Coordinates of C-alpha atoms in Angstrom, one line a residue:
Chain E
M1 CA -1.4 12.4 -18.6
V2 CA -2.4 9.8 -14.9
G3 CA -2.2 12.4 -12.4
A4 CA -2.8 16.0 -11.9
G5 CA -0.1 16.5 -9.7
H6 CA 3.4 18.7 -10.2
A7 CA 4.7 15.8 -12.6
G8 CA 1.5 15.1 -14.9
L9 CA 1.0 19.1 -15.0
A10 CA 4.6 20.0 -15.7
A11 CA 4.3 17.1 -18.2
S12 CA 1.1 19.3 -19.7
H13 CA 3.0 22.0 -19.7
F14 CA 5.6 20.9 -22.5
L15 CA 3.8 19.1 -24.1
R16 CA 1.7 22.5 -24.7
E17 CA 4.9 24.1 -25.7
R18 CA 5.8 21.7 -28.2
A19 CA 1.5 22.1 -29.3
I20 CA 0.9 18.8 -28.7
D21 CA -2.9 17.1 -28.1
H22 CA -3.4 16.3 -24.3
L23 CA -5.6 15.6 -21.7
V24 CA -4.7 15.1 -17.8
I25 CA -6.6 12.8 -16.2
E26 CA -7.3 13.1 -12.5
R27 CA -8.9 10.4 -10.1
G28 CA -10.0 13.9 -7.8
E29 CA -9.0 17.7 -8.0
V30 CA -5.3 18.8 -9.1
A31 CA -3.2 18.4 -6.5
N32 CA -4.9 15.4 -4.8
S33 CA -2.5 13.4 -2.7
W34 CA -1.4 17.2 -1.4
R35 CA -5.1 17.7 -0.4
R36 CA -6.2 14.2 1.5
E37 CA -3.7 11.6 2.0
R38 CA -1.5 14.1 4.7
W39 CA -1.3 14.3 8.0
D40 CA -2.0 17.7 9.3
S41 CA 1.4 18.9 9.8
F42 CA 2.7 18.1 6.8
R43 CA 5.6 20.4 5.4
L44 CA 7.7 19.6 2.4
L45 CA 10.7 19.2 2.9
T46 CA 12.4 21.4 0.3
P47 CA 12.5 25.1 1.4
N48 CA 10.3 27.5 -0.5
W49 CA 13.0 28.7 -2.8
Q50 CA 13.3 25.8 -3.9
T51 CA 9.6 24.7 -4.7
R52 CA 9.7 25.5 -7.7
L53 CA 7.9 24.4 -11.4
P54 CA 8.2 25.5 -14.4
G55 CA 7.8 29.1 -15.2
H56 CA 6.0 29.0 -11.5
A57 CA 8.0 29.9 -8.5
Y58 CA 6.9 30.6 -4.4
E59 CA 6.4 34.4 -4.6
G60 CA 5.9 35.1 -0.8
P61 CA 7.7 36.6 2.5
D62 CA 9.3 33.6 3.6
P63 CA 11.7 31.7 1.0
D64 CA 13.6 30.0 3.8
G65 CA 10.4 28.4 5.5
Y66 CA 8.5 24.9 4.0
M67 CA 5.3 24.9 2.8
T68 CA 2.0 23.4 4.2
A69 CA -0.1 20.5 2.4
K70 CA -2.6 22.9 2.3
E71 CA -0.1 25.6 0.8
V72 CA 1.4 23.3 -2.0
T73 CA -2.3 22.7 -3.0
R74 CA -2.4 26.1 -3.5
F75 CA 0.9 26.6 -5.3
I76 CA -0.3 23.3 -7.5
E77 CA -3.2 24.9 -8.3
G78 CA -1.9 28.0 -9.2
F79 CA 0.7 26.4 -11.9
A80 CA -2.5 24.4 -13.7
A81 CA -4.0 27.5 -14.1
L82 CA -1.2 29.6 -15.0
S83 CA -0.2 26.4 -17.5
R84 CA -3.9 26.2 -18.7
A85 CA -3.2 22.3 -18.6
P86 CA -6.7 20.2 -19.9
V87 CA -7.5 18.3 -17.0
R88 CA -10.2 16.3 -16.3
T89 CA -11.0 16.2 -12.4
G90 CA -12.7 13.6 -10.5
T91 CA -12.2 10.6 -13.7
E92 CA -10.2 7.7 -12.9
V93 CA -8.6 5.2 -15.2
T94 CA -9.3 1.7 -14.2
S95 CA -7.3 0.6 -16.6
V96 CA -4.3 1.0 -19.5
R97 CA -4.3 -1.5 -22.5
A98 CA -1.9 -1.5 -25.0
A99 CA -4.0 -1.2 -28.6
G100 CA -2.4 -0.7 -31.8
D101 CA 0.3 2.2 -31.5
G102 CA -1.4 3.2 -29.1
Y103 CA -2.9 2.8 -26.0
R104 CA -6.5 2.1 -24.4
V105 CA -7.2 4.2 -21.6
T106 CA -10.5 2.5 -19.7
T107 CA -12.0 5.0 -17.2
S108 CA -14.9 6.3 -15.0
H109 CA -16.3 8.5 -17.7
G110 CA -15.5 6.4 -20.6
E111 CA -12.7 5.9 -22.8
I112 CA -9.8 7.0 -24.9
R113 CA -7.9 6.4 -27.3
C114 CA -4.1 7.4 -27.4
R115 CA -0.5 7.6 -28.6
A116 CA 1.3 7.6 -25.3
V117 CA 0.5 7.7 -21.9
V118 CA 2.4 9.7 -19.4
I119 CA 2.0 7.8 -15.8
A120 CA 2.2 10.8 -12.9
G121 CA 0.1 9.3 -10.1
G122 CA 2.9 10.0 -7.4
A123 CA 5.3 7.5 -6.0
C124 CA 3.4 7.6 -2.7
N125 CA -0.4 6.3 -3.4
R126 CA -0.6 3.5 -1.2
P127 CA 1.2 2.3 2.3
V128 CA 3.8 -0.7 2.6
V129 CA 3.1 -2.2 5.7
P130 CA 5.4 -5.9 6.3
P131 CA 3.4 -9.0 6.7
F132 CA 3.7 -10.0 9.8
S133 CA 1.5 -7.0 10.8
E134 CA -1.3 -9.4 10.6
A135 CA 0.4 -11.0 13.6
V136 CA 0.1 -8.2 15.7
P137 CA -2.6 -8.7 18.5
P138 CA -5.9 -7.2 18.0
S139 CA -5.9 -5.1 21.6
V140 CA -3.4 -2.8 19.6
R141 CA -4.8 -0.2 17.3
Q142 CA -2.5 -0.1 14.3
L143 CA -2.7 2.7 11.6
T144 CA -0.7 3.8 8.3
A145 CA 1.2 7.5 8.0
F146 CA -2.4 7.7 4.8
D147 CA -4.3 7.2 8.4
Y148 CA -2.5 9.4 10.5
R149 CA -3.6 13.1 11.0
E150 CA -2.8 14.3 14.7
P151 CA -2.1 12.4 17.5
G152 CA -6.1 13.5 19.2
Q153 CA -6.8 11.0 16.4
L154 CA -5.3 7.9 19.0
P155 CA -6.0 6.4 22.4
D156 CA -4.1 7.5 25.2
G157 CA -0.7 5.5 26.1
G158 CA 2.3 4.3 24.4
V159 CA 2.8 4.5 20.7
L160 CA 5.2 2.1 18.1
V161 CA 6.3 4.1 15.2
V162 CA 7.8 1.6 12.5
G163 CA 10.3 3.6 10.5
A164 CA 13.0 6.3 10.8
S165 CA 12.3 8.1 7.5
A166 CA 11.2 11.8 6.8
T167 CA 7.8 10.8 8.0
G168 CA 8.4 8.3 10.3
V169 CA 11.0 10.5 12.6
Q170 CA 8.6 13.7 12.1
L171 CA 5.1 11.5 13.4
A172 CA 7.5 10.0 16.1
A173 CA 8.2 13.8 17.1
E174 CA 4.5 15.2 17.3
L175 CA 3.3 11.8 19.0
R176 CA 6.3 12.4 21.7
R177 CA 4.9 16.1 22.0
S178 CA 1.7 15.1 22.7
G179 CA 2.5 13.6 25.9
R180 CA 2.6 9.6 24.7
P181 CA 5.7 7.1 25.7
V182 CA 6.9 6.4 21.9
V183 CA 9.1 3.3 20.8
L184 CA 10.2 3.7 17.4
S185 CA 11.5 0.9 15.6
V186 CA 14.5 1.9 13.8
G187 CA 16.3 0.5 10.2
E188 CA 18.5 1.7 7.6
H189 CA 17.7 5.7 7.4
V190 CA 19.3 8.4 5.5
R191 CA 20.6 10.7 8.5
L192 CA 20.8 14.5 7.7
P193 CA 21.5 17.7 9.8
R194 CA 18.5 20.5 8.7
T195 CA 21.0 23.5 8.1
Y196 CA 25.3 23.0 7.5
R197 CA 27.6 26.1 7.7
G198 CA 24.5 28.0 8.3
R199 CA 22.4 27.2 4.8
D200 CA 19.3 24.6 4.6
V201 CA 21.2 20.9 4.1
L202 CA 19.0 20.8 0.7
W203 CA 20.3 24.2 -0.7
W204 CA 23.8 22.4 -0.8
M205 CA 22.5 19.0 -2.4
D206 CA 21.4 21.8 -5.1
A207 CA 24.0 24.0 -5.2
S208 CA 27.0 21.5 -5.2
G209 CA 25.7 19.7 -7.6
V210 CA 24.9 15.8 -5.1
W211 CA 20.9 16.5 -6.6
D212 CA 21.8 16.6 -10.2
Q213 CA 23.7 13.3 -10.5
R214 CA 22.5 11.3 -13.4
H215 CA 20.4 8.0 -13.1
D216 CA 22.9 6.2 -15.7
E217 CA 26.3 7.6 -13.3
V218 CA 25.4 6.3 -10.3
E219 CA 26.6 2.5 -9.3
D220 CA 23.0 0.8 -7.8
L221 CA 20.5 2.7 -9.1
A222 CA 17.7 0.1 -7.3
R223 CA 19.4 0.6 -4.3
A224 CA 19.1 4.6 -4.9
R225 CA 15.5 4.0 -5.8
R226 CA 14.9 2.3 -2.4
L227 CA 16.1 4.5 -0.4
P228 CA 14.7 6.3 2.3
S229 CA 13.1 9.7 2.9
P230 CA 15.9 11.9 5.2
Q231 CA 15.3 12.5 8.4
L232 CA 14.5 16.0 7.9
A233 CA 11.4 17.9 9.4
G234 CA 10.3 21.8 7.6
T235 CA 9.7 23.3 10.9
P236 CA 9.9 27.0 11.2
E237 CA 12.2 26.9 13.5
R238 CA 14.5 24.5 10.6
A239 CA 16.0 21.9 14.0
T240 CA 17.4 19.1 12.5
L241 CA 15.4 16.0 13.8
D242 CA 17.9 13.0 14.0
L243 CA 17.7 10.5 15.7
N244 CA 19.5 12.1 18.8
A245 CA 16.6 15.4 18.7
L246 CA 14.3 12.5 19.2
T247 CA 16.4 10.7 21.9
A248 CA 16.8 13.9 23.9
M249 CA 12.7 13.8 23.2
G250 CA 12.5 10.9 25.1
V251 CA 11.6 8.9 21.7
E252 CA 13.1 5.5 23.0
L253 CA 14.7 3.6 20.0
V254 CA 14.9 -0.5 19.3
G255 CA 16.8 -2.0 16.2
R256 CA 14.3 -2.9 12.8
W257 CA 11.2 -4.8 13.6
A258 CA 11.6 -8.4 12.7
A259 CA 8.7 -10.4 13.8
V260 CA 6.3 -11.2 15.7
R261 CA 6.0 -14.5 17.6
D262 CA 3.5 -15.3 20.0
G263 CA 2.3 -11.6 20.4
W264 CA 5.8 -10.2 20.9
A265 CA 7.6 -7.7 18.7
L266 CA 11.0 -8.9 18.2
F267 CA 13.7 -5.7 16.8
S268 CA 17.0 -6.7 15.1
G269 CA 20.2 -6.2 17.5
G270 CA 22.1 -4.8 14.8
L271 CA 20.5 -1.4 15.7
R272 CA 24.8 0.0 16.3
N273 CA 25.6 -1.0 12.7
V274 CA 22.3 1.1 11.1
F275 CA 23.3 3.7 13.0
S276 CA 27.5 3.6 12.0
L277 CA 25.9 3.4 8.5
A278 CA 24.1 6.1 8.7
D279 CA 26.2 8.4 10.5
L280 CA 29.5 7.4 7.8
K281 CA 27.3 8.5 4.9
M282 CA 26.5 11.5 6.3
E283 CA 30.0 12.2 7.1
R284 CA 30.7 11.8 4.0
L285 CA 28.0 13.5 2.1
L286 CA 29.5 16.7 4.4
D287 CA 33.0 16.6 3.4
T288 CA 31.8 16.4 -0.2
F289 CA 30.1 20.0 0.4
D290 CA 33.2 21.2 2.2
A291 CA 35.1 20.0 -1.1
W292 CA 32.8 22.1 -3.2
A293 CA 32.9 24.7 -1.0
R294 CA 36.6 24.7 -1.3
T295 CA 37.0 24.7 -5.0
H296 CA 34.5 27.3 -5.5
G297 CA 35.7 29.5 -3.2
V298 CA 31.8 29.8 -1.2
D299 CA 32.5 30.0 2.6
P300 CA 28.8 30.0 4.2
G301 CA 30.7 29.5 7.2
P302 CA 32.5 27.0 9.5
A303 CA 33.0 23.8 8.9
E304 CA 30.5 21.9 11.8
R305 CA 29.8 18.1 12.3
L306 CA 27.3 16.4 14.6
P307 CA 27.7 13.9 17.0
P308 CA 27.7 10.2 15.8
T309 CA 24.4 9.2 17.1
R310 CA 24.0 7.8 20.7
V311 CA 23.7 3.9 20.6
P312 CA 21.0 3.2 23.8
E313 CA 22.1 2.0 27.0
R314 CA 20.6 -1.2 26.5
A315 CA 18.3 -1.2 23.6
R316 CA 15.8 -3.7 24.3
L317 CA 14.7 -6.8 21.1
R318 CA 11.4 -7.5 22.5
L319 CA 8.3 -5.8 22.8
D320 CA 5.8 -7.7 24.8
L321 CA 2.5 -6.3 22.5
R322 CA -0.3 -7.4 24.7
G323 CA 1.1 -5.8 28.0
G324 CA -0.2 -2.7 27.1
E325 CA 2.2 -0.3 26.8
I326 CA 2.0 -0.4 23.7
R327 CA -1.8 0.9 22.3
T328 CA -1.6 2.1 18.6
I329 CA 1.3 1.5 15.6
V330 CA 2.0 3.6 13.4
W331 CA 3.6 2.2 10.5
A332 CA 6.0 5.0 8.5
T333 CA 7.4 1.3 6.3
G334 CA 6.8 3.2 3.2
F335 CA 4.6 3.9 0.1
R336 CA 4.6 2.0 -3.3
P337 CA 2.9 3.7 -6.8
D338 CA -0.2 2.1 -7.7
H339 CA 0.2 0.4 -11.3
D340 CA -3.6 -2.1 -10.3
W341 CA -4.9 -0.5 -13.1
L342 CA -1.7 -0.8 -16.2
H343 CA -2.2 -3.9 -18.2
V344 CA 0.8 -3.4 -19.7
P345 CA 3.8 -6.0 -19.5
V346 CA 6.1 -3.3 -17.7
L347 CA 6.4 -4.5 -13.7
D348 CA 9.4 -6.8 -12.9
D349 CA 9.4 -9.3 -10.0
K350 CA 8.5 -6.6 -7.2
G351 CA 6.6 -4.9 -9.4
R352 CA 7.9 -2.0 -9.9
L353 CA 7.8 0.4 -12.9
R354 CA 11.1 -1.1 -15.3
H355 CA 11.7 2.4 -17.5
D356 CA 15.5 4.1 -18.0
G357 CA 14.9 7.6 -16.5
G358 CA 11.3 7.7 -16.7
I359 CA 11.1 5.9 -20.9
V360 CA 9.2 3.1 -19.4
D361 CA 9.6 -0.6 -21.5
H362 CA 7.0 0.0 -24.1
P363 CA 6.5 2.5 -26.9
G364 CA 5.0 5.4 -26.3
L365 CA 4.6 4.5 -22.2
Y366 CA 6.6 7.1 -19.7
A367 CA 6.6 7.8 -16.0
L368 CA 7.1 11.2 -14.5
G369 CA 7.6 11.6 -10.4
L370 CA 8.9 8.8 -9.1
P371 CA 12.4 9.1 -6.6
F372 CA 15.4 9.2 -8.7
L373 CA 13.5 9.0 -12.1
R374 CA 16.6 10.3 -14.2
R375 CA 18.3 12.5 -11.6
R376 CA 18.6 12.8 -7.5
R377 CA 16.0 15.9 -7.5
S378 CA 13.4 13.6 -9.5
T379 CA 12.5 13.3 -5.8
F380 CA 11.7 16.4 -5.1
I381 CA 9.0 19.2 -6.6
N382 CA 12.1 21.3 -8.2
G383 CA 13.1 18.0 -10.6
I384 CA 10.5 17.8 -12.3
E385 CA 11.3 20.5 -14.3
A386 CA 14.3 19.0 -16.5
D387 CA 12.7 15.2 -16.2
A388 CA 9.2 16.7 -18.0
R389 CA 11.4 18.4 -20.5
E390 CA 13.4 15.4 -20.8
V391 CA 10.9 13.0 -20.9
I392 CA 8.3 15.2 -23.2
A393 CA 11.0 15.5 -25.6
H394 CA 11.1 11.4 -26.2
L395 CA 7.4 11.0 -26.5
A396 CA 7.5 14.2 -29.1
G397 CA 9.9 12.1 -30.7
H398 CA 8.1 8.9 -30.6
L399 CA 4.9 10.6 -32.0
A400 CA 7.3 11.7 -34.8
A401 CA 8.4 9.0 -35.8
R402 CA 5.4 7.3 -35.8
A403 CA 3.3 9.7 -37.9
R404 CA 6.6 9.5 -40.7
Chain D
M1 CA 40.9 -1.6 -8.4
T2 CA 43.7 -4.1 -10.4
T3 CA 46.5 -3.2 -8.2
V4 CA 44.6 -4.1 -5.3
A5 CA 45.7 -8.3 -4.0
N6 CA 42.9 -9.2 -1.4
G7 CA 43.0 -12.4 -2.5
V8 CA 39.0 -12.4 -2.7
N9 CA 37.7 -12.5 -6.6
V10 CA 35.3 -9.8 -6.5
Q11 CA 34.7 -9.8 -10.1
A12 CA 32.8 -13.6 -10.0
L13 CA 31.2 -12.5 -6.8
L14 CA 29.5 -9.5 -9.0
E15 CA 28.8 -11.8 -12.1
A16 CA 27.2 -14.2 -9.4
R17 CA 24.9 -11.0 -8.3
E18 CA 23.9 -9.9 -11.7
V19 CA 23.4 -13.4 -12.4
L20 CA 21.1 -14.4 -9.9
K21 CA 19.1 -11.3 -10.0
G22 CA 16.9 -13.8 -12.6
A23 CA 17.8 -17.1 -11.0
P24 CA 15.9 -16.8 -7.6
E25 CA 15.9 -20.8 -7.4
A26 CA 19.9 -20.9 -8.5
A27 CA 20.5 -18.9 -5.5
R28 CA 18.7 -21.2 -2.8
F29 CA 22.2 -23.1 -0.6
V30 CA 20.8 -25.8 1.8
W31 CA 24.2 -25.3 4.5
R32 CA 24.1 -29.0 6.9
A33 CA 26.1 -30.8 9.7
T34 CA 26.4 -34.1 10.8
S35 CA 26.9 -34.7 14.7
T36 CA 27.0 -37.5 17.0
W37 CA 27.5 -37.7 20.8
R38 CA 30.8 -39.1 22.3
G39 CA 29.5 -39.0 25.9
G40 CA 29.6 -36.8 28.4
V41 CA 28.5 -33.1 27.1
H42 CA 31.3 -34.2 24.3
S43 CA 30.2 -34.0 20.3
T44 CA 31.7 -34.4 17.0
T45 CA 30.3 -32.0 14.2
T46 CA 31.0 -33.0 11.0
V47 CA 30.9 -30.5 7.4
K48 CA 30.9 -31.5 3.9
E49 CA 27.7 -31.6 1.9
F50 CA 25.8 -28.4 0.7
Y51 CA 23.6 -28.1 -1.6
G52 CA 23.9 -24.3 -4.0
L53 CA 23.4 -23.4 -7.9
G54 CA 21.0 -26.3 -8.7
Q55 CA 23.4 -29.2 -7.1
E56 CA 24.6 -31.2 -4.1
R57 CA 28.1 -30.2 -3.9
S58 CA 30.8 -31.0 -1.4
H59 CA 33.7 -29.8 0.1
K60 CA 36.8 -30.5 -0.9
S61 CA 37.5 -32.1 2.3
E62 CA 35.4 -32.8 5.7
A63 CA 35.8 -30.7 8.8
V64 CA 35.2 -32.0 11.8
F65 CA 34.5 -30.0 15.0
D66 CA 34.6 -31.1 18.7
A67 CA 32.3 -29.0 21.0
D68 CA 32.6 -29.8 24.8
H69 CA 32.6 -27.4 27.9
P70 CA 35.6 -26.2 30.0
E71 CA 35.9 -27.9 33.2
V72 CA 34.7 -25.1 35.5
F73 CA 31.6 -26.9 33.7
A74 CA 32.5 -30.2 35.3
A75 CA 33.5 -31.4 32.1
E76 CA 36.2 -32.9 30.1
D77 CA 36.9 -30.0 28.0
Q78 CA 37.8 -32.5 24.3
G79 CA 37.0 -29.0 22.3
I80 CA 35.1 -25.1 22.7
T81 CA 31.8 -24.4 24.0
P82 CA 28.7 -24.9 21.4
I83 CA 28.7 -21.0 22.2
E84 CA 31.7 -20.2 21.2
Y85 CA 31.3 -21.9 17.6
L86 CA 28.8 -18.5 17.1
L87 CA 31.9 -16.5 17.8
V88 CA 33.9 -18.2 15.5
G89 CA 30.9 -18.0 13.2
L90 CA 30.9 -14.3 13.5
A91 CA 34.6 -13.1 13.3
S92 CA 35.1 -15.0 10.3
C93 CA 31.8 -13.9 8.5
L94 CA 32.6 -10.6 9.3
T95 CA 36.5 -10.8 8.1
A96 CA 36.0 -12.5 4.6
G97 CA 33.4 -9.7 4.2
V98 CA 35.5 -6.7 5.2
A99 CA 38.0 -8.3 2.8
S100 CA 35.4 -8.6 -0.1
V101 CA 34.4 -4.8 0.6
A102 CA 37.8 -4.1 1.1
Q103 CA 39.2 -5.1 -2.7
N104 CA 35.6 -4.0 -4.6
R105 CA 36.2 -0.5 -3.0
G106 CA 40.1 -0.7 -4.0
I107 CA 41.8 -1.0 -0.7
Q108 CA 44.8 -2.6 -0.1
L109 CA 44.7 -4.5 3.3
R110 CA 47.9 -5.6 5.0
S111 CA 46.1 -6.9 8.6
V112 CA 42.5 -8.2 9.7
E113 CA 42.2 -8.9 13.2
A114 CA 39.2 -9.5 15.5
T115 CA 38.4 -9.9 18.9
L116 CA 35.6 -10.9 20.1
E117 CA 33.9 -11.3 23.6
G118 CA 30.4 -12.0 24.0
T119 CA 29.2 -12.4 27.8
H120 CA 26.9 -14.6 29.3
D121 CA 25.3 -15.0 32.0
I122 CA 24.9 -18.8 32.1
R123 CA 22.3 -18.8 34.9
G124 CA 19.8 -19.1 32.0
I125 CA 21.2 -22.1 31.0
L126 CA 21.6 -23.6 34.5
G127 CA 17.9 -22.9 35.4
A128 CA 18.7 -21.0 38.4
D129 CA 16.8 -18.1 36.5
P130 CA 13.8 -17.5 34.7
D131 CA 14.8 -13.8 34.0
V132 CA 18.1 -14.1 32.3
R133 CA 18.1 -15.8 28.9
N134 CA 20.2 -18.7 27.8
G135 CA 21.8 -17.2 25.0
F136 CA 24.7 -14.3 24.6
D137 CA 23.5 -10.5 26.6
D138 CA 25.9 -8.6 24.5
I139 CA 28.7 -9.8 21.4
T140 CA 31.7 -7.1 21.0
V141 CA 33.5 -6.8 17.8
T142 CA 37.1 -5.4 18.1
F143 CA 38.5 -5.2 14.7
H144 CA 42.0 -3.9 14.5
I145 CA 42.6 -2.9 10.9
D146 CA 45.9 -2.0 9.2
A147 CA 45.3 -0.7 5.7
D148 CA 45.9 2.0 3.2
A149 CA 43.3 3.7 3.7
S150 CA 41.5 6.9 5.8
Q151 CA 40.2 5.7 9.7
Q152 CA 36.5 6.8 8.3
D153 CA 37.3 4.8 5.2
I154 CA 38.1 1.2 7.9
E155 CA 34.9 2.1 9.5
A156 CA 32.9 2.5 6.0
L157 CA 34.6 -1.1 5.0
V158 CA 32.9 -2.7 8.8
A159 CA 29.9 -1.7 8.7
Q160 CA 29.6 -2.6 5.3
S161 CA 30.6 -5.8 6.0
Q162 CA 28.3 -6.4 8.9
K163 CA 25.4 -5.1 6.5
R164 CA 26.2 -7.8 4.4
S165 CA 26.8 -10.5 6.9
A166 CA 25.4 -13.8 7.0
V167 CA 26.3 -14.6 10.4
F168 CA 25.2 -10.9 11.7
D169 CA 22.0 -11.3 10.7
A170 CA 21.5 -14.3 11.3
L171 CA 22.2 -13.5 15.1
T172 CA 21.2 -10.0 15.1
N173 CA 17.6 -10.7 13.8
P174 CA 15.6 -14.1 14.8
T175 CA 15.4 -16.9 12.9
N176 CA 12.7 -19.8 12.9
V177 CA 14.3 -23.1 14.2
T178 CA 12.6 -26.1 13.6
V179 CA 14.0 -29.5 16.1
Q180 CA 12.7 -32.6 15.5
V181 CA 13.2 -36.4 15.9
A182 CA 13.1 -38.5 13.2

């Protein structure tokens, strides 16, 4: 296993059940990304009762709350201790190569030979920033969601937050609350209310079976896997943090950032359509929930609908980056896994892992903990149990076939 | 889906999508136009040849477009204004998108009409006010669609057609334009 986060540890749990010898290699400590690579106010999008790992669930007083990064770290540590996973911390994997009928794994503490490798390093190892960021004038400070900790770290003055996924809307709200003028650049996004008909929207995803949709059932899996995280925040108030909420806070919305020309940021004029797309998709999803509630005799509360996303009177199409209005750019333009150490030809032309539900396109190589790996639920911590059980079953079958 | 007849061969488009995923070179098209000045602000532009799927190609026949300016511009109005051609492009692109998406989603269309309005402050092109841009301030497209579908499904058709429209993208996002003298 490469990585001792929820995915690597869940895999370890099922390997132990099958009495298969294994090691979990971790560059830092258990739950490393949660310790070091999240901003201070970070909270999970899933409510506590949904944050569960095989044989390990939240047992605190606030099942409807959302864990902070510290609490997630403790939760995963608890799971590691409970499952007595053989973790080697402080050990960085520098290379994985095919060797014989298995793999040669080179680490910062020597070499390991093994019959199978599970890539479980997480989906968010590296921030993705568009190439035109290099054309941003040097007077503007740039940081990614990886570097961002809290508003005080930024100079006073305006902030341009780029990207309207969960990360982008959360950081835009926090920076606006710190008193800074905030402009948010919005491309295609996923709009969700925090609660719907009295329940957490993720309760609906779970109960209605939307999260159980499998990777081999969706029409365009590549697109489903690319989907940005929904506009949600796990705050104690359980407040919806959609674009209307941000507009009400005084955040200025502009279109997708398309280019930098002569020190000006140029934004798309297609803002209305990304609003329409997100509003329509949300409506369809809520219709699905209503239909499910009707057929299952569930009546949690009256149907409710959110007003359409408010279109700004006149969204700006360009912004002078040298004018001093914007002092900082925060890139919330997504993350990608780090596969630099993987020297097995299993990446596609975009650098993405070629895999079928976690079974990588090379015998004995597996992946866990990626968005929509086997089902929609895979993107969230509670999706790992079924994924890891199934992927490890395949791995066990592979080893058995080899042993024959 | 087979009962829907909007006249779009969606199957061919879907197959092309799969093939071109692995063949980026073949996916590169070059569209061309040639124009000749006719006098005054009148010009004629012809379109016939283009390049695509790895070779030179040609439309079945040459198309000729006259562009001029209306009489209020002190011109002879022998054709539509160049900026109006942008509306022609946008309308036809979005309409093609609506038909294709409808076909793909199994929605039978009965009629699709679009009305386009581009607001334009001509002080920009006249050089009367440096703060006014030359192009459109705003473009509004209004679709009237009669189809076997709910209002929501029709709105989704129109949204998806914008998402996949070449001209919508070309108008809403910046494009590098090189104009040179040979």
